mmCIF file of C-alpha atoms and ligand atoms in Angstrom:
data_model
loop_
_atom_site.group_PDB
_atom_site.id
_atom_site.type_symbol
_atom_site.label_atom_id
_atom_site.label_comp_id
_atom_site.label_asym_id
_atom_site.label_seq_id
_atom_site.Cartn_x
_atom_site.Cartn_y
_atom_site.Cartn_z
ATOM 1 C CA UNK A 1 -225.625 17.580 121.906
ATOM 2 C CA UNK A 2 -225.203 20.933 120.369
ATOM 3 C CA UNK A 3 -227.679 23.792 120.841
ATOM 4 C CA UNK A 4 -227.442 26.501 117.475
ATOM 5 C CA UNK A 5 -229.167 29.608 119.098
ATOM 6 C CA UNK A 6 -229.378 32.342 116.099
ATOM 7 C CA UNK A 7 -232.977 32.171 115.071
ATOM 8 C CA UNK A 8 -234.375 30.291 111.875
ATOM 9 C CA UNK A 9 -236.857 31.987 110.012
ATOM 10 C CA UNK A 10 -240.317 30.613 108.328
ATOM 11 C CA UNK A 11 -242.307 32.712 105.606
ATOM 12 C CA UNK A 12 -244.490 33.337 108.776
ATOM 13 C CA UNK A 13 -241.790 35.379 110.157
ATOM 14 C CA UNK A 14 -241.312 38.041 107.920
ATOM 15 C CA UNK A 15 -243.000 40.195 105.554
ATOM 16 C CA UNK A 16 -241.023 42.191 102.569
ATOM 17 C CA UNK A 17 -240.059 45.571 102.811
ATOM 18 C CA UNK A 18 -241.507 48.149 99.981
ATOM 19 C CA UNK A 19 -239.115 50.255 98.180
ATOM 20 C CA UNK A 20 -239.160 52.760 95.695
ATOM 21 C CA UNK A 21 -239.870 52.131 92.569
ATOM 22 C CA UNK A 22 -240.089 53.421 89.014
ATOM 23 C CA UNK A 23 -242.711 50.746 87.441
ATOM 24 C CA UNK A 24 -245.510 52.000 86.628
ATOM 25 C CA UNK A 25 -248.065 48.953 86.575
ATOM 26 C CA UNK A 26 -247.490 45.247 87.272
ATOM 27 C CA UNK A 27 -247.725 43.816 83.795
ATOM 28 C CA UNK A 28 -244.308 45.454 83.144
ATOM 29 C CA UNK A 29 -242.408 42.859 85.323
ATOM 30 C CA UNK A 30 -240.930 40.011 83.484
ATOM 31 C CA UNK A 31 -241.576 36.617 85.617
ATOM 32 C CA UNK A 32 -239.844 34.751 82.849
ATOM 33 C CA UNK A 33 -235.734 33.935 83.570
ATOM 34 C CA UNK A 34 -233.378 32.842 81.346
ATOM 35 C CA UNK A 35 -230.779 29.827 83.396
ATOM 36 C CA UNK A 36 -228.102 28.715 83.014
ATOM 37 C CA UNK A 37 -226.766 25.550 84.692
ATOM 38 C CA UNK A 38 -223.437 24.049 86.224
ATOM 39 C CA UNK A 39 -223.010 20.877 84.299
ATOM 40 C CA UNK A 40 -225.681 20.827 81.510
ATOM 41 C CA UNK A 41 -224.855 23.403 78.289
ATOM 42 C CA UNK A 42 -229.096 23.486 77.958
ATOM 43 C CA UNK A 43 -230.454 27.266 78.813
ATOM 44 C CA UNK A 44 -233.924 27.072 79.578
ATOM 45 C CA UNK A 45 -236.127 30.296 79.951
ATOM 46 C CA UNK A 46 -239.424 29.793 81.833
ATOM 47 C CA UNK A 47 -241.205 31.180 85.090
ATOM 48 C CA UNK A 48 -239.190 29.276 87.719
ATOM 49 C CA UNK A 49 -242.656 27.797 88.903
ATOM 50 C CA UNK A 50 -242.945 23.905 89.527
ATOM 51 C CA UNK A 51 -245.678 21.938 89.908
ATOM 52 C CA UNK A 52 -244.590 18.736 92.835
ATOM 53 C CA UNK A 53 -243.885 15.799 91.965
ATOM 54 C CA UNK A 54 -246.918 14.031 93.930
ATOM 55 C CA UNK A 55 -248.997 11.672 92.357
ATOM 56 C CA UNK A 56 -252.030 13.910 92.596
ATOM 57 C CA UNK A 57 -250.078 17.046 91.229
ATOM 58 C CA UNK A 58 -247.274 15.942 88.780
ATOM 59 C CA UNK A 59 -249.507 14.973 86.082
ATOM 60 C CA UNK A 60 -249.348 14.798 82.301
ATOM 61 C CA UNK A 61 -252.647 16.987 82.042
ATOM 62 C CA UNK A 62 -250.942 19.696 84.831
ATOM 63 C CA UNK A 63 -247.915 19.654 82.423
ATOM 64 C CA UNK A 64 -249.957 20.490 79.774
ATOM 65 C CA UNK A 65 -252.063 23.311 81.536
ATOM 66 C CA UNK A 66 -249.057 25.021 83.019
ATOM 67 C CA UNK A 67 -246.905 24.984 79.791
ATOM 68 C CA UNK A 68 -249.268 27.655 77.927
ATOM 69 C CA UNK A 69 -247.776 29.860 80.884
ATOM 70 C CA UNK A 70 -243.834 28.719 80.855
ATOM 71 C CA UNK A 71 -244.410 26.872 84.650
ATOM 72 C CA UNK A 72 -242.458 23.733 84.531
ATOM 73 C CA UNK A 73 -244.247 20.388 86.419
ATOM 74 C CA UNK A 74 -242.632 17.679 88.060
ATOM 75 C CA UNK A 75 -244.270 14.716 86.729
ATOM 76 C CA UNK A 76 -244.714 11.939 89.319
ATOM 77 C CA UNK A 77 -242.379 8.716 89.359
ATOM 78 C CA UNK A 78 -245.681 6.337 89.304
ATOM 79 C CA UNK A 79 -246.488 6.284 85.372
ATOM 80 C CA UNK A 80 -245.544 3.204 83.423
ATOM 81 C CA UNK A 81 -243.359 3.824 80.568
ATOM 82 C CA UNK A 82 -246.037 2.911 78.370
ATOM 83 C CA UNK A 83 -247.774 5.972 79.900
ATOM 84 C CA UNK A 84 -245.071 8.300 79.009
ATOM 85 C CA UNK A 85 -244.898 6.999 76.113
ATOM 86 C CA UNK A 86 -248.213 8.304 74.895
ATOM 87 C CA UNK A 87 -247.833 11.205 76.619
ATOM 88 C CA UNK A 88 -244.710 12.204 74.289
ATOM 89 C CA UNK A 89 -246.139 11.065 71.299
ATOM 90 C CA UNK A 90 -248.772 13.881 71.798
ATOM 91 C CA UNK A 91 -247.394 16.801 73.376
ATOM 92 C CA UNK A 92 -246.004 19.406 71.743
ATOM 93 C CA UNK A 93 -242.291 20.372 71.896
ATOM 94 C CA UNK A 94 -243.465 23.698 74.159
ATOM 95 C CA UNK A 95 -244.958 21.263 76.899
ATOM 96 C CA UNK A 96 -241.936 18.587 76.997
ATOM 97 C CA UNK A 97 -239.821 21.470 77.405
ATOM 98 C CA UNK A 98 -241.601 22.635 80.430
ATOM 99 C CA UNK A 99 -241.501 18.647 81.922
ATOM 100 C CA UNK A 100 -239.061 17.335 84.589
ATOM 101 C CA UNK A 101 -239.288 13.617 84.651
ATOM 102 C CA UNK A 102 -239.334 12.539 88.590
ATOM 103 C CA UNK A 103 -237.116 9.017 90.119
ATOM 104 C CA UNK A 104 -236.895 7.758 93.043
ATOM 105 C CA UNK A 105 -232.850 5.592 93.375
ATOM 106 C CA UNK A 106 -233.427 2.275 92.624
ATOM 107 C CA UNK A 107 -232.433 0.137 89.788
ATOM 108 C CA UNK A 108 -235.523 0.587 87.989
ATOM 109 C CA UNK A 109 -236.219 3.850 88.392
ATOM 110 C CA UNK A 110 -232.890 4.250 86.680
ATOM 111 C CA UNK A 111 -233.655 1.615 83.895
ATOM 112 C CA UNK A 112 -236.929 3.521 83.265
ATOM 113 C CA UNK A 113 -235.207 6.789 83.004
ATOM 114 C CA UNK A 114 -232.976 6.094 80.112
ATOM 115 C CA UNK A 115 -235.748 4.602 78.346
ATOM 116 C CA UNK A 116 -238.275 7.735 78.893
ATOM 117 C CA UNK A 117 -235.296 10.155 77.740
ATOM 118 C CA UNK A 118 -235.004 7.777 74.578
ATOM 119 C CA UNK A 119 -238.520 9.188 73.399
ATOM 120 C CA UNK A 120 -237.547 12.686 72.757
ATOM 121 C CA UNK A 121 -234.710 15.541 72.758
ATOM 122 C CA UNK A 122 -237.049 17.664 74.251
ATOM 123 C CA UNK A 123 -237.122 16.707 77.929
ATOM 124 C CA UNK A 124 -234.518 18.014 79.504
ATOM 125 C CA UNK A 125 -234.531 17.686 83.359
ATOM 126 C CA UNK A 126 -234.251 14.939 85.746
ATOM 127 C CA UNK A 127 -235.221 15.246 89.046
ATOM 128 C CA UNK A 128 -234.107 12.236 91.892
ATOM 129 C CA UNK A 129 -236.032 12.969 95.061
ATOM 130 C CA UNK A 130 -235.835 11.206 98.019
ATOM 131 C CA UNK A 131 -237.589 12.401 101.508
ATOM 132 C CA UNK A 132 -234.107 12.292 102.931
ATOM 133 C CA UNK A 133 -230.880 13.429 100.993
ATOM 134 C CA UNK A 134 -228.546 13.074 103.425
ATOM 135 C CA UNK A 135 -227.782 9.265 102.318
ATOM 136 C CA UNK A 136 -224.431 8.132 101.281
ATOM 137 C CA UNK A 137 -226.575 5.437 98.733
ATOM 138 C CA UNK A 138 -228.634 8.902 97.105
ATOM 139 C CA UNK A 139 -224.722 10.567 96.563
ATOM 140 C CA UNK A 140 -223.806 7.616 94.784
ATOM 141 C CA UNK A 141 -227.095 7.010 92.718
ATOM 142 C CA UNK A 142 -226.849 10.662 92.019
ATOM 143 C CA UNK A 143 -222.930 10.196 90.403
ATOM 144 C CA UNK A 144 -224.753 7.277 88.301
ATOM 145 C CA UNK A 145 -227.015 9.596 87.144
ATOM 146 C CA UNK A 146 -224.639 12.391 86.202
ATOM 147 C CA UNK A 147 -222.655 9.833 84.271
ATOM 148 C CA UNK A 148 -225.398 8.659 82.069
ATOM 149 C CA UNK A 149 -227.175 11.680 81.236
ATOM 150 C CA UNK A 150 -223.898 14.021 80.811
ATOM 151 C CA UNK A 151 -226.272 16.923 79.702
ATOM 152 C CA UNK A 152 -229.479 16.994 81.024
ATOM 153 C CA UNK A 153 -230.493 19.252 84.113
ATOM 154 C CA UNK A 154 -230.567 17.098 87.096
ATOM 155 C CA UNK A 155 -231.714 18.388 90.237
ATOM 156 C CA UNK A 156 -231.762 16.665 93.358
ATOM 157 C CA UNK A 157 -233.352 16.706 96.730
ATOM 158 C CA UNK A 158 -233.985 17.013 99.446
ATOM 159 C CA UNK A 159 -231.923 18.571 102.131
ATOM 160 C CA UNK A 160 -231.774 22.032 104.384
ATOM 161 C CA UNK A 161 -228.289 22.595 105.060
ATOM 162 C CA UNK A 162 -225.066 24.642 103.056
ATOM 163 C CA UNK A 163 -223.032 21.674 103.649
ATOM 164 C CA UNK A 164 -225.363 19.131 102.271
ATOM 165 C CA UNK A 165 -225.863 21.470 98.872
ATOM 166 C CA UNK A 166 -222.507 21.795 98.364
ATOM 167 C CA UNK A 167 -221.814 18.045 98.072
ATOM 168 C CA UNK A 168 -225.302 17.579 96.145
ATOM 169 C CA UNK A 169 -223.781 20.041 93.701
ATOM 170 C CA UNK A 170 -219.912 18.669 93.407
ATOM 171 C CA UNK A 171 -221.438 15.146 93.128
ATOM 172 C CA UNK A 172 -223.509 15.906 89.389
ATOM 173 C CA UNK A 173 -226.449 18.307 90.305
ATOM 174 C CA UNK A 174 -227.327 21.197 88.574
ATOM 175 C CA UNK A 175 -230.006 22.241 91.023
ATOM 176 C CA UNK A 176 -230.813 21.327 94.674
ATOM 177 C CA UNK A 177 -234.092 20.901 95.790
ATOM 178 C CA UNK A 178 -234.810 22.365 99.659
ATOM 179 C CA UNK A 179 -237.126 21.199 101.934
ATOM 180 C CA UNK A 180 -237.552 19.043 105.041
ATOM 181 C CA UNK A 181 -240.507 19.183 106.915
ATOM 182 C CA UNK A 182 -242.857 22.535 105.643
ATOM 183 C CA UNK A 183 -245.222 20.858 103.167
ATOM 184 C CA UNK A 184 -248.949 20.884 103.455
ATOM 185 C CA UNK A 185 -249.388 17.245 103.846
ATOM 186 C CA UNK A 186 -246.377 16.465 105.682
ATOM 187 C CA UNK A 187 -246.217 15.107 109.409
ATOM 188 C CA UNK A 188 -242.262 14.998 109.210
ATOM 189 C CA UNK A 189 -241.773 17.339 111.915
ATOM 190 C CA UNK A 190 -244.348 15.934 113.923
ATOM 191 C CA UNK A 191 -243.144 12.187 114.031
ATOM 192 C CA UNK A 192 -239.341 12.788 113.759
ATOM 193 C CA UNK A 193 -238.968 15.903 115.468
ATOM 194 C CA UNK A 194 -236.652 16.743 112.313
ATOM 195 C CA UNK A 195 -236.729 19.940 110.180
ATOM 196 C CA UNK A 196 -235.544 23.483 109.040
ATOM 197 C CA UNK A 197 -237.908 26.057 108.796
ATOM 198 C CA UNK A 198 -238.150 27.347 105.228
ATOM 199 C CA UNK A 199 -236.921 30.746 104.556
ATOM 200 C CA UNK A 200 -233.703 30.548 106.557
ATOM 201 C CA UNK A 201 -233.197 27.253 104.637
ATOM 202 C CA UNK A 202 -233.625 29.170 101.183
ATOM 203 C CA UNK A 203 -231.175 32.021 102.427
ATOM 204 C CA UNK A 204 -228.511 29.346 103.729
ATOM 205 C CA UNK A 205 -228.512 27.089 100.997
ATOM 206 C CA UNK A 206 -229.039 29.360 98.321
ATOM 207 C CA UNK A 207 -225.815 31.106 99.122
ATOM 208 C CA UNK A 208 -224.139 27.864 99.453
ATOM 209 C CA UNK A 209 -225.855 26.753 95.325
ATOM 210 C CA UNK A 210 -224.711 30.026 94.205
ATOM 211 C CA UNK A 211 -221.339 30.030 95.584
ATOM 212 C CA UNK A 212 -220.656 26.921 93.628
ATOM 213 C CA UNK A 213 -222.532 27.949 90.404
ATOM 214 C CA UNK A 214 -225.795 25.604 91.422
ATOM 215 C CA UNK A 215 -229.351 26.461 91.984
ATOM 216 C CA UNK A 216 -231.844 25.905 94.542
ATOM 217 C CA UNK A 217 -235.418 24.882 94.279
ATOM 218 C CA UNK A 218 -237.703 25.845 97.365
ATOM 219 C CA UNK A 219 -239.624 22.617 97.886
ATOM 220 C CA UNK A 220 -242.661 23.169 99.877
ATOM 221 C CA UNK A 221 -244.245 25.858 102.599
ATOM 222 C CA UNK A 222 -246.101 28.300 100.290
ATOM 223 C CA UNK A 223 -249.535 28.560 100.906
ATOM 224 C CA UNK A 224 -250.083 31.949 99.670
ATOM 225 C CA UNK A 225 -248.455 34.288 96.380
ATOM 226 C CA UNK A 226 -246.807 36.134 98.831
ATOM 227 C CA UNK A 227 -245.091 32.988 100.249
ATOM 228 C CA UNK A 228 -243.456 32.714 96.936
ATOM 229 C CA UNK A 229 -242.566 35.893 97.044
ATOM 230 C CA UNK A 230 -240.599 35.414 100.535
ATOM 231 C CA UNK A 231 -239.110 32.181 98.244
ATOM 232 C CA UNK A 232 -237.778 34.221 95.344
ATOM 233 C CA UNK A 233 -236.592 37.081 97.649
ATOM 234 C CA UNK A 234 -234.939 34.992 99.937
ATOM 235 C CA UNK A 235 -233.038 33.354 97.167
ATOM 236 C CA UNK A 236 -234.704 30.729 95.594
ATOM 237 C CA UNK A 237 -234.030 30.049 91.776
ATOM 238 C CA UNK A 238 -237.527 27.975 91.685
ATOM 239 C CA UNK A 239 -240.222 27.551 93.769
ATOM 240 C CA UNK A 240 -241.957 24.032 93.877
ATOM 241 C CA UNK A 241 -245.897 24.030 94.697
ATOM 242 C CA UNK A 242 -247.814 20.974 96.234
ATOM 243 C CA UNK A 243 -250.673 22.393 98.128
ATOM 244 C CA UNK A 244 -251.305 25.506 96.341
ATOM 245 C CA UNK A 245 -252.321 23.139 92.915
ATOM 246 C CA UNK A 246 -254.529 20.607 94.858
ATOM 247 C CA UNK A 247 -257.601 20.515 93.998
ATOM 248 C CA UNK A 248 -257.610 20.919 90.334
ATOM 249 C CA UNK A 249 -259.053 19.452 87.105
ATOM 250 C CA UNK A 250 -255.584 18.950 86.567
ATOM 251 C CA UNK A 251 -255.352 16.726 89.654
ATOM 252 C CA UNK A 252 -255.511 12.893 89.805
ATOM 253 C CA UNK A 253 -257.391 13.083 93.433
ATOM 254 C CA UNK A 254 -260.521 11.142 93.856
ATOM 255 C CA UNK A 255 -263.507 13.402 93.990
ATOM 256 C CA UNK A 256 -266.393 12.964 96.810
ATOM 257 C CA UNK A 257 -270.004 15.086 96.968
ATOM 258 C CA UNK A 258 -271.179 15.786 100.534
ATOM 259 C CA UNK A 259 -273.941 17.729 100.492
ATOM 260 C CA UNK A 260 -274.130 18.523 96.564
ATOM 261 C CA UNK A 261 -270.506 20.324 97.825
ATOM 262 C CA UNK A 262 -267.364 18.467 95.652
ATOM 263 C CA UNK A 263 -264.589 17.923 97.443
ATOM 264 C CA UNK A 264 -261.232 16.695 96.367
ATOM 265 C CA UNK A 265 -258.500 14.297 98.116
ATOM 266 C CA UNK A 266 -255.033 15.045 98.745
ATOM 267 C CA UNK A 267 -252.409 13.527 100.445
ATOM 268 C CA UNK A 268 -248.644 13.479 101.175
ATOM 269 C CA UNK A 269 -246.403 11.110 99.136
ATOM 270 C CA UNK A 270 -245.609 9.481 102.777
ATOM 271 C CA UNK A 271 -249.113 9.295 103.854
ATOM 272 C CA UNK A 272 -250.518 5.892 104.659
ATOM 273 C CA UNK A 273 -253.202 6.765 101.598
ATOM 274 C CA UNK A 274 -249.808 7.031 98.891
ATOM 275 C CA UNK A 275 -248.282 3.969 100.748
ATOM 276 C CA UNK A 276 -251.824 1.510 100.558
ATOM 277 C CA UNK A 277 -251.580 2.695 96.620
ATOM 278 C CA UNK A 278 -248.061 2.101 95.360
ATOM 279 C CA UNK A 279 -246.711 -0.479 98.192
ATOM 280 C CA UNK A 280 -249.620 -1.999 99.525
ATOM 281 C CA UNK A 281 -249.695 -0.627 102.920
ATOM 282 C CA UNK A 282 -247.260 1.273 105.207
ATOM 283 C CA UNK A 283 -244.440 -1.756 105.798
ATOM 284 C CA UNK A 284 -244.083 -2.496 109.544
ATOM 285 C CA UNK A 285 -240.837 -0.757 110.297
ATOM 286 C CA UNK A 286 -242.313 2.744 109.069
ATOM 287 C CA UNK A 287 -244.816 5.372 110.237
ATOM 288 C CA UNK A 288 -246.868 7.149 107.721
ATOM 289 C CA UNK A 289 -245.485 11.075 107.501
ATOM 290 C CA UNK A 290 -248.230 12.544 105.730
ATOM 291 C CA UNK A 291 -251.262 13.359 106.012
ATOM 292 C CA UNK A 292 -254.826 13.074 103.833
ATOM 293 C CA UNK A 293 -256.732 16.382 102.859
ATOM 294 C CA UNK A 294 -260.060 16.562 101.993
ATOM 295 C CA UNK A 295 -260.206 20.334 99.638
ATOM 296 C CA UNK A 296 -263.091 21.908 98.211
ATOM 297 C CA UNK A 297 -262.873 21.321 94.417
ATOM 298 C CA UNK A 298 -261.779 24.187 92.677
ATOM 299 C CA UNK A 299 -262.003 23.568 88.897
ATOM 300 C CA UNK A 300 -259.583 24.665 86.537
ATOM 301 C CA UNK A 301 -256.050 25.548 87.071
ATOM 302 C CA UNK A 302 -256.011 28.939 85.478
ATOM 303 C CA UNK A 303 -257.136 31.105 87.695
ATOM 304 C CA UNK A 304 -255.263 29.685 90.075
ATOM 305 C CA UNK A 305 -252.165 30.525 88.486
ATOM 306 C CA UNK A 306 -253.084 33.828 87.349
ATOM 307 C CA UNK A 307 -253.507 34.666 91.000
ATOM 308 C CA UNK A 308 -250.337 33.490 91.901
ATOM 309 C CA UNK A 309 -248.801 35.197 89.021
ATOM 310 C CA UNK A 310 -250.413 38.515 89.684
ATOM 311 C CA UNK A 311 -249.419 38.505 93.242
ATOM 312 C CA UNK A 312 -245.747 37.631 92.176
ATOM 313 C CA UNK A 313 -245.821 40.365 89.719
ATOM 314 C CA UNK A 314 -247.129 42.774 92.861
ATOM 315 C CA UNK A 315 -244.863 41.801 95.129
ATOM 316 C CA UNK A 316 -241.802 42.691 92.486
ATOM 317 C CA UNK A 317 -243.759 46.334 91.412
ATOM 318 C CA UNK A 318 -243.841 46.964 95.655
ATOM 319 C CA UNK A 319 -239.755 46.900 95.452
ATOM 320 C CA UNK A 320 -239.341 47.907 92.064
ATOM 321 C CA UNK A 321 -238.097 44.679 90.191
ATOM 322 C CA UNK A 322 -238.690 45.052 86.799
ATOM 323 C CA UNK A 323 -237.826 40.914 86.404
ATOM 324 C CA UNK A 324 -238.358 38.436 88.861
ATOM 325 C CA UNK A 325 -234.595 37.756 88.960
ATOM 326 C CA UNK A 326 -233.871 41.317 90.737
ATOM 327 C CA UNK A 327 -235.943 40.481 93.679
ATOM 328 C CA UNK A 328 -233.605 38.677 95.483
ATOM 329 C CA UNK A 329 -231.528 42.199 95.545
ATOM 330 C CA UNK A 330 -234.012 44.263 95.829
ATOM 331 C CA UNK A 331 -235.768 41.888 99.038
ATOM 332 C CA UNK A 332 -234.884 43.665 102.344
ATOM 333 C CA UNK A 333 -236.732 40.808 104.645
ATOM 334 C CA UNK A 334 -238.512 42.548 108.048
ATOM 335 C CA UNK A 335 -239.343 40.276 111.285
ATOM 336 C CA UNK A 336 -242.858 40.521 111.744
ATOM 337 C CA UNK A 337 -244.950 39.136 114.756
ATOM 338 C CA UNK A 338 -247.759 39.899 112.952
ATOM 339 C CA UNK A 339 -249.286 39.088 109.425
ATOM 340 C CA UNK A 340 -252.959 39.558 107.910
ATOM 341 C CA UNK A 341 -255.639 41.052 109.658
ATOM 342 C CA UNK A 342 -258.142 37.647 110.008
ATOM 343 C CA UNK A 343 -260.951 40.129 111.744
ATOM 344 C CA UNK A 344 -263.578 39.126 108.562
ATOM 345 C CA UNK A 345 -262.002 35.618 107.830
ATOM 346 C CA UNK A 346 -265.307 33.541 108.339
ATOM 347 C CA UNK A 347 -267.631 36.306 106.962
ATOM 348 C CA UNK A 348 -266.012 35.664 103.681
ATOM 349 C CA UNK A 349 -268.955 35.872 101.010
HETATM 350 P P1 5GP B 1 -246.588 22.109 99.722
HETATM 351 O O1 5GP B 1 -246.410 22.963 98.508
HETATM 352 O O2 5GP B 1 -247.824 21.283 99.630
HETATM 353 O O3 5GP B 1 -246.491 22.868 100.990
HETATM 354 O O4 5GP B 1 -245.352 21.109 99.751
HETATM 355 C C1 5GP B 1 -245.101 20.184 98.714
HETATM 356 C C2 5GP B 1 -243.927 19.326 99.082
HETATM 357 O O5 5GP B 1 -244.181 18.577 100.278
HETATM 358 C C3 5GP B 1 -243.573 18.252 98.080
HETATM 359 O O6 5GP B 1 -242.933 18.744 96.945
HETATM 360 C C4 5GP B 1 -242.717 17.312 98.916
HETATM 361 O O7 5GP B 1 -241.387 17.756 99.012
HETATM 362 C C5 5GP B 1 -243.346 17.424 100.287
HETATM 363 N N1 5GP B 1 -244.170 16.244 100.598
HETATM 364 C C6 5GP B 1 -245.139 15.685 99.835
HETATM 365 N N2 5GP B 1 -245.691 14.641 100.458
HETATM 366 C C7 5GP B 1 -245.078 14.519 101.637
HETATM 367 C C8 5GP B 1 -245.203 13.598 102.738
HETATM 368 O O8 5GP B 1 -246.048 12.702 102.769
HETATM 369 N N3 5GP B 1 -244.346 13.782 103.765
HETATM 370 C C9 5GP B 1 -243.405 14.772 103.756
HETATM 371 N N4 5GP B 1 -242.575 14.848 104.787
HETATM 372 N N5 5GP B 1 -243.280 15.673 102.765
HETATM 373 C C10 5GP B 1 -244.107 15.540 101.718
#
């Protein structure tokens, strides 16, 4: 047993540090950023936003909302090929540019994959996510992968640690996603006892993506803009978003009334809710590590996101990034013991 003592960091931990700057108003920052990757010749530009790949998030009709503002979406592993098939036939090239097309490792994911990339040029990312990266069977299903699909943008997940990234990357991804444990829905932590908390995993294995010519994506934690923030400036490339989209029209989460009041569902990808609707039930030798949500409903995505964006565009004007992609240099990171004032929190009108 071995004991690592310097401290890990969560987004709860610190707070930004304002510097000076010579923007004048927030819509002069650019959230859009042009990437390129280690293996695929594709550049994509976008906002380095993603929608998760959870049933109830990564859906066709999210892809198509968040498109109109350049966010990409993860779109679950669960629709039939027949599905995705009429999906392509209607979208434009704009929205299958801003689609990552989600697998899981077995043999049919993999099958499925090459036909779903058969329907157009335009997708161009892949992403194989398993709760647990550090398998040698997700290495080698990952090599498959890169070997197949020579040029698409393949990102893979997820893990927490420099080491683990750098193999990720050598074996055939372009982009690592990070993240064990922080997610809205997830128990993880609570019935394994495993985990990294978020921020210090962004600063650790972003250096170790970078070093290599990789990316990182920042899977899970946010709950607020300035979360995202902390993402970005700590070094994430992208930011995935579970929690923060639930809710939606854009959802595919059952919707109850109590007390003319609609609420929607939502629940981890591990939860015993996920587990009764894709396998049935949760299989004897497992525990469920997610939980179920019930959220007030909130309607359309788009304010949503224009929230988000406007606090993202604040946070950059506070240290004077005129692009998202400078706030990693310009973040100086302070550790805080203390966060928002809560004094009026249930007097909210
Ligand atoms: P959020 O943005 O809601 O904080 O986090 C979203 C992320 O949580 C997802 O992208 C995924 O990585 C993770 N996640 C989703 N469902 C589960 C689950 O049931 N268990 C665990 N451990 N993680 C989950």
């Amino acid at each position: 047993m071995r004991i690592e003592r310097d401290i890990k960091l969560g987004f709860k931990d610190v707070l930004i540090r304002p510097k000076r700057s010579i923007l004048k108003s927030r819509s002069q920052v650019d959230l859009t950023r042009k990437f390129f990757f280690k293996y695929s010749s594709t550049v994509w530009s976008g906002v380095p936003i993603i929608a998760a790949n959870m049933d109830t998030i990564g859906t066709f009709q999210m892809a198509q909302s968040l498109s109109n503002y350049n966010i990409l979406t993860a779109v679950h592993k669960y629709y039939s090929f027949e599905e995705w098939r009429d999906f392509v036939s209607v979208s434009s090239d704009k929205t299958l540019n801003h689609v990552i097309v989600s697998i899981g490792t077995s043999n049919l994911d993999f099958v499925k994959v090459k036909k779903i990339f058969s329907l157009s040029l335009e997708l161009k990312y892949i992403c194989i996510d398993v709760a647990n990266g550090y398998s040698e069977h997700f290495l080698s299903f990952l090599k498959l992968v890169r070997e197949c699909f020579l040029d698409k943008i393949i990102c893979a997940g997820n893990v927490v640690t420099g080491e683990m990234v750098e193999e990720l990357i050598l074996s055939g991804a372009d982009v690592v996603k990070v993240g064990i444990g922080p997610g809205s829905v997830c128990t993880t932590r609570i019935k394994t006892g495993v985990g990294y908390p978020q921020l210090s995993a962004i600063i650790e294995c972003a250096d170790a993506a970078h070093g290599l010519g990789g990316q990182i994506i920042s899977d899970g934690g946010c709950a607020v803009s300035g979360d995202l923030a902390k993402a970005f400036g700590g070094g994430a490339d992208f930011v995935m978003l579970g929690g923060m989209l639930a809710g939606h029209s854009e959802c595919d989460g059952q919707i109850i009334e109590k007390k003319s009041k609609k609420y929607m569902l939502f629940y981890g990808m591990s939860s015993k809710s996920a587990m009764q609707r894709y396998i049935g039930g949760v299989p004897v030798y497992r525990a469920s590590e997610g939980k179920t949500v019930k959220i007030p409903f909130r309607g359309g995505i788009d304010a949503t996101i224009q929230d988000i964006l406007g606090g993202l565009r604040s946070a950059c004007t506070y240290v004077g990034a005129s692009r998202l992609k400078e706030l990693t240099k310009r973040t100086t990171f302070i550790r805080v013991s203390e966060q928002e004032n809560c004094i009026f929190n249930s007097f909210l009108f």
